[in-house]
């Protein structure tokens, strides 16, 4: 089968022919139809992510497809079941072996491309805003990197939770996408003074930050007393240093947040969140925004869209099974 593999951190990934794996105990073999790309993949291919699969490995942490076979002593899901999962790696291939416990059966009405764009982005924003930051109706939510994969879902979910949403993104086209997702106010990070613009809107009660760097510093200073600042990632490449005196004077909370970590120490949080999110999807209250769908043979081009910030929402790669 074909797989998009990292063979060395010094060389770019490439399409390789590899043997189709066999599922072990507690595992399933999935015919992969679609894989959602994430910024974390760009770090993983350089060995810079907090999780480092042993080399060589197949990229792709967000998978949708059909169960082909079960491993020994594995009860389900049954072959033929349409499923999605967040598997850490292995998704950019024509097939893959994953833990059966991670598989989530898909609603009949959910296409594979939606399913591959769903779990990480919506899960990150929903658990972050509802469980970690405790966003309340009537509060003001500032979303940095608001047109990106997780940022856009934070805009959408924040609005569903009753917040006033300020979306910060680069350029008119990306801000238009944020507006369509429900943003009440728009800030152009290329041209606007983020700190001044947010303060002019009354400040922020919750900040959702997958960007870091200068934007974190601006948001920190535009936060209201007792605001909660959710540290989601560092797409800018700069990890900010937090001045503790500002936290003291304004009674601020800065919260570290890694969605994937809950799988090991509180998996029930993820399960409850996914139940809520799939219910919202069935009711038509949320819909993944997928700006680009490319075939597996163009995976390198798909990652270039993330790297160059040319995508909005999610980029999804499909195989022949998902075409």
XYZ file of C-alpha atoms in Angstrom:
323
model
C 0.000 0.000 0.000
C 0.971 3.660 -0.305
C 1.872 5.727 2.752
C 3.298 9.214 3.308
C 6.324 8.458 5.472
C 8.854 10.288 7.596
C 12.074 8.306 7.225
C 14.509 10.932 8.554
C 14.095 14.287 10.269
C 16.687 15.677 7.850
C 14.678 14.779 4.729
C 11.135 15.682 3.645
C 8.478 12.964 3.931
C 7.708 10.945 0.802
C 5.175 8.510 -0.640
C 6.467 4.978 -0.089
C 5.225 1.462 -0.840
C 4.909 -0.475 2.430
C 3.301 -3.728 3.540
C -0.276 -3.543 4.745
C -0.093 -4.040 8.540
C -1.958 -6.763 10.406
C -4.004 -5.808 13.481
C -2.938 -7.159 16.859
C -4.929 -7.714 20.013
C -7.290 -4.807 20.639
C -6.630 -3.338 17.194
C -8.509 -2.893 13.927
C -7.345 -2.594 10.330
C -9.010 0.381 8.643
C -9.283 1.159 4.958
C -8.541 4.867 5.202
C -10.734 7.184 3.141
C -9.632 10.581 4.440
C -7.091 12.148 6.800
C -7.258 15.623 8.304
C -3.988 17.533 8.510
C -2.919 19.432 11.626
C -0.226 21.968 12.467
C 1.193 19.402 14.883
C 2.105 17.239 11.876
C 4.537 19.922 10.706
C 6.313 19.702 14.063
C 6.176 15.901 14.120
C 7.905 15.569 10.745
C 10.849 17.516 12.213
C 10.930 15.662 15.524
C 9.780 18.794 17.364
C 6.383 17.607 18.643
C 5.810 16.397 22.207
C 5.066 12.924 20.816
C 7.786 11.265 18.694
C 6.847 8.015 16.944
C 9.871 5.825 16.187
C 11.318 6.319 12.703
C 10.202 5.548 10.088
C 6.532 6.407 10.576
C 3.468 7.468 8.618
C 2.117 10.963 9.240
C -1.543 11.799 9.836
C -3.287 11.851 13.211
C -6.936 12.339 12.206
C -8.467 9.400 10.324
C -11.799 8.403 8.788
C -12.505 5.146 6.972
C -14.051 1.689 7.087
C -13.064 -1.210 9.338
C -11.662 -4.077 7.239
C -10.604 -6.558 9.910
C -10.325 -7.083 13.672
C -7.279 -8.293 15.546
C -7.348 -11.265 17.944
C -9.606 -10.916 20.995
C -11.068 -7.686 19.600
C -14.853 -7.365 19.852
C -15.443 -4.464 17.496
C -16.296 -2.270 15.779
C -17.406 -4.836 13.214
C -15.894 -5.007 9.719
C -17.773 -2.645 7.406
C -18.356 -0.038 10.131
C -17.611 3.546 9.127
C -15.425 5.094 11.852
C -13.238 8.062 12.740
C -10.437 8.345 15.260
C -7.521 10.434 16.419
C -4.621 8.023 16.276
C -1.512 10.137 16.777
C 0.005 9.014 13.466
C -0.593 6.584 10.606
C -3.448 8.307 8.798
C -1.789 9.318 5.531
C -1.939 5.859 4.008
C -4.341 3.624 2.147
C -4.822 1.508 5.281
C -3.700 1.512 8.891
C -3.881 -0.330 12.199
C -5.301 1.554 15.183
C -6.594 0.866 18.696
C -10.188 -0.311 18.513
C -11.026 1.682 21.638
C -10.272 4.933 19.797
C -12.725 4.263 16.969
C -15.963 6.236 16.921
C -18.803 5.026 14.664
C -19.902 7.755 12.282
C -23.427 9.035 11.732
C -24.757 7.902 8.351
C -25.092 11.510 7.239
C -21.434 12.389 7.939
C -19.120 12.080 4.898
C -15.544 10.917 5.426
C -14.132 14.353 4.576
C -16.192 15.940 7.358
C -15.245 13.171 9.790
C -11.522 13.588 9.068
C -11.814 17.323 9.758
C -13.863 16.967 12.924
C -12.343 15.376 16.016
C -9.105 17.274 16.656
C -10.302 20.761 15.707
C -13.748 20.642 17.316
C -12.555 18.515 20.226
C -9.703 20.897 20.994
C -11.965 23.926 21.017
C -14.879 22.376 22.863
C -12.860 20.808 25.699
C -10.680 23.915 25.896
C -13.537 26.390 26.108
C -16.116 24.372 28.055
C -13.970 22.242 30.389
C -10.681 24.121 30.757
C -11.546 27.830 30.411
C -15.159 27.542 31.637
C -16.492 30.027 29.088
C -19.834 31.489 30.217
C -22.735 32.986 28.229
C -22.333 36.737 27.887
C -18.540 36.715 28.216
C -16.225 38.053 25.523
C -14.004 35.484 23.813
C -10.925 36.550 21.840
C -9.769 33.924 19.329
C -6.279 34.346 17.873
C -5.437 32.549 14.625
C -9.189 32.468 14.135
C -9.222 31.267 10.517
C -7.058 28.196 11.215
C -8.091 24.622 11.865
C -8.744 24.978 15.597
C -9.309 28.740 15.627
C -12.323 28.614 13.345
C -13.996 25.953 15.479
C -13.337 28.093 18.566
C -15.229 30.941 16.893
C -18.113 28.621 16.047
C -18.288 26.908 19.441
C -17.787 30.143 21.376
C -20.792 31.600 19.602
C -22.854 28.462 20.296
C -21.937 28.777 23.986
C -23.353 32.301 24.108
C -20.166 34.379 24.041
C -19.437 37.573 22.148
C -16.627 36.485 19.820
C -13.712 38.633 18.626
C -11.870 36.911 15.772
C -8.274 37.843 14.978
C -6.862 36.632 11.640
C -4.759 37.766 8.680
C -6.443 39.653 5.845
C -9.944 40.329 4.594
C -10.519 36.895 3.046
C -9.740 35.007 6.251
C -11.764 37.447 8.335
C -14.734 36.886 6.014
C -14.529 33.158 6.825
C -14.506 34.030 10.551
C -17.541 36.239 10.081
C -19.426 33.391 8.400
C -18.564 31.153 11.395
C -20.291 33.610 13.745
C -17.668 36.142 14.823
C -19.157 39.378 16.167
C -16.016 41.513 15.768
C -13.022 41.190 13.437
C -9.369 42.205 13.920
C -6.798 42.030 11.124
C -3.571 40.836 12.723
C -1.564 42.180 9.778
C -2.706 45.785 10.102
C -4.541 46.351 13.393
C -3.149 46.993 16.857
C -4.574 43.915 18.577
C -4.251 45.251 22.105
C -5.912 48.580 21.286
C -8.654 46.971 19.199
C -9.609 44.467 21.891
C -9.585 47.097 24.657
C -11.799 49.326 22.497
C -14.304 46.453 22.397
C -14.332 46.186 26.193
C -11.507 43.686 26.685
C -11.522 39.873 26.691
C -12.763 37.521 29.403
C -11.337 34.414 27.719
C -8.459 34.252 25.217
C -8.016 31.225 22.945
C -4.429 31.273 21.695
C -2.953 28.754 19.233
C -0.464 31.399 17.998
C 1.792 32.615 20.827
C 4.471 35.253 20.254
C 3.509 38.903 19.965
C -0.187 38.101 19.691
C -0.150 36.413 23.100
C 1.555 39.463 24.598
C -1.042 41.803 23.092
C -3.931 39.632 24.288
C -2.484 39.379 27.792
C -2.510 43.135 28.079
C -6.026 43.431 26.635
C -7.493 40.834 28.997
C -10.016 41.879 31.609
C -9.475 41.253 35.341
C -9.983 37.546 36.173
C -9.694 36.595 32.491
C -8.636 33.070 31.508
C -5.988 32.742 28.801
C -5.891 29.336 27.135
C -2.477 28.386 25.711
C -3.280 26.024 22.822
C -0.114 26.188 20.707
C 2.625 28.268 19.160
C 1.955 28.572 15.425
C 4.056 31.749 15.369
C 7.088 29.671 16.343
C 7.630 31.771 19.473
C 6.820 30.475 22.950
C 5.899 33.561 25.022
C 7.348 34.267 28.447
C 4.614 35.324 30.859
C 5.307 38.357 33.075
C 3.988 37.243 36.441
C 3.446 40.808 37.642
C 0.648 41.250 35.070
C -1.000 38.051 36.297
C -0.840 39.341 39.857
C -2.157 42.840 39.185
C -5.062 41.681 36.958
C -5.831 38.385 38.731
C -5.357 36.454 35.490
C -5.237 32.711 34.851
C -2.925 31.414 32.098
C -3.835 27.805 31.380
C -1.726 25.241 29.568
C -3.884 22.993 27.431
C -3.131 19.836 25.425
C -6.267 18.101 24.146
C -4.500 14.828 23.372
C -3.270 14.507 26.938
C -6.787 13.795 28.204
C -6.749 10.430 26.407
C -4.359 9.103 29.046
C -5.485 10.748 32.295
C -9.178 11.680 31.796
C -10.547 9.946 28.676
C -14.113 10.508 29.857
C -13.702 14.233 29.180
C -13.002 13.488 25.507
C -15.843 10.974 25.233
C -18.385 13.374 26.737
C -17.178 16.170 24.482
C -17.431 14.033 21.347
C -20.980 12.989 22.261
C -21.954 16.655 22.525
C -20.205 17.584 19.274
C -21.738 14.755 17.232
C -25.147 15.795 18.549
C -24.506 19.349 17.377
C -23.420 18.004 13.982
C -26.580 15.900 13.589
C -28.664 18.951 14.507
C -26.880 21.056 11.874
C -25.420 23.435 14.467
C -21.783 22.871 13.431
C -20.234 22.034 10.068
C -16.490 21.533 9.427
C -14.950 24.133 7.144
C -12.631 22.315 4.717
C -10.847 24.729 2.408
C -8.840 22.135 0.437
C -9.224 18.421 -0.389
C -6.239 16.788 -2.113
C -5.341 13.171 -2.988
C -2.656 11.237 -1.133
C -0.210 11.706 -4.014
C -0.331 15.463 -3.329
C 0.204 15.240 0.446
C 3.339 17.387 0.245
C 1.331 20.118 -1.474
C -1.368 19.801 1.189
C 1.171 20.411 3.949
C 2.546 23.396 2.034
C -0.923 24.967 2.335
C -0.661 24.722 6.132
C 2.954 25.854 6.197
C 2.272 28.948 4.067
C -0.976 29.833 5.916
C -2.907 29.631 2.622
C -5.660 27.395 3.982
C -8.627 28.213 6.181
C -10.249 25.711 8.502
C -9.008 22.234 7.616
C -7.031 20.607 4.807
C -8.027 17.002 4.105
C -6.151 14.337 2.113
C -8.136 11.490 0.540
C -7.270 8.055 -0.799
C -9.022 6.132 -3.598
C -11.375 4.744 -0.928
C -12.507 8.275 -0.130
C -12.714 9.602 -3.661
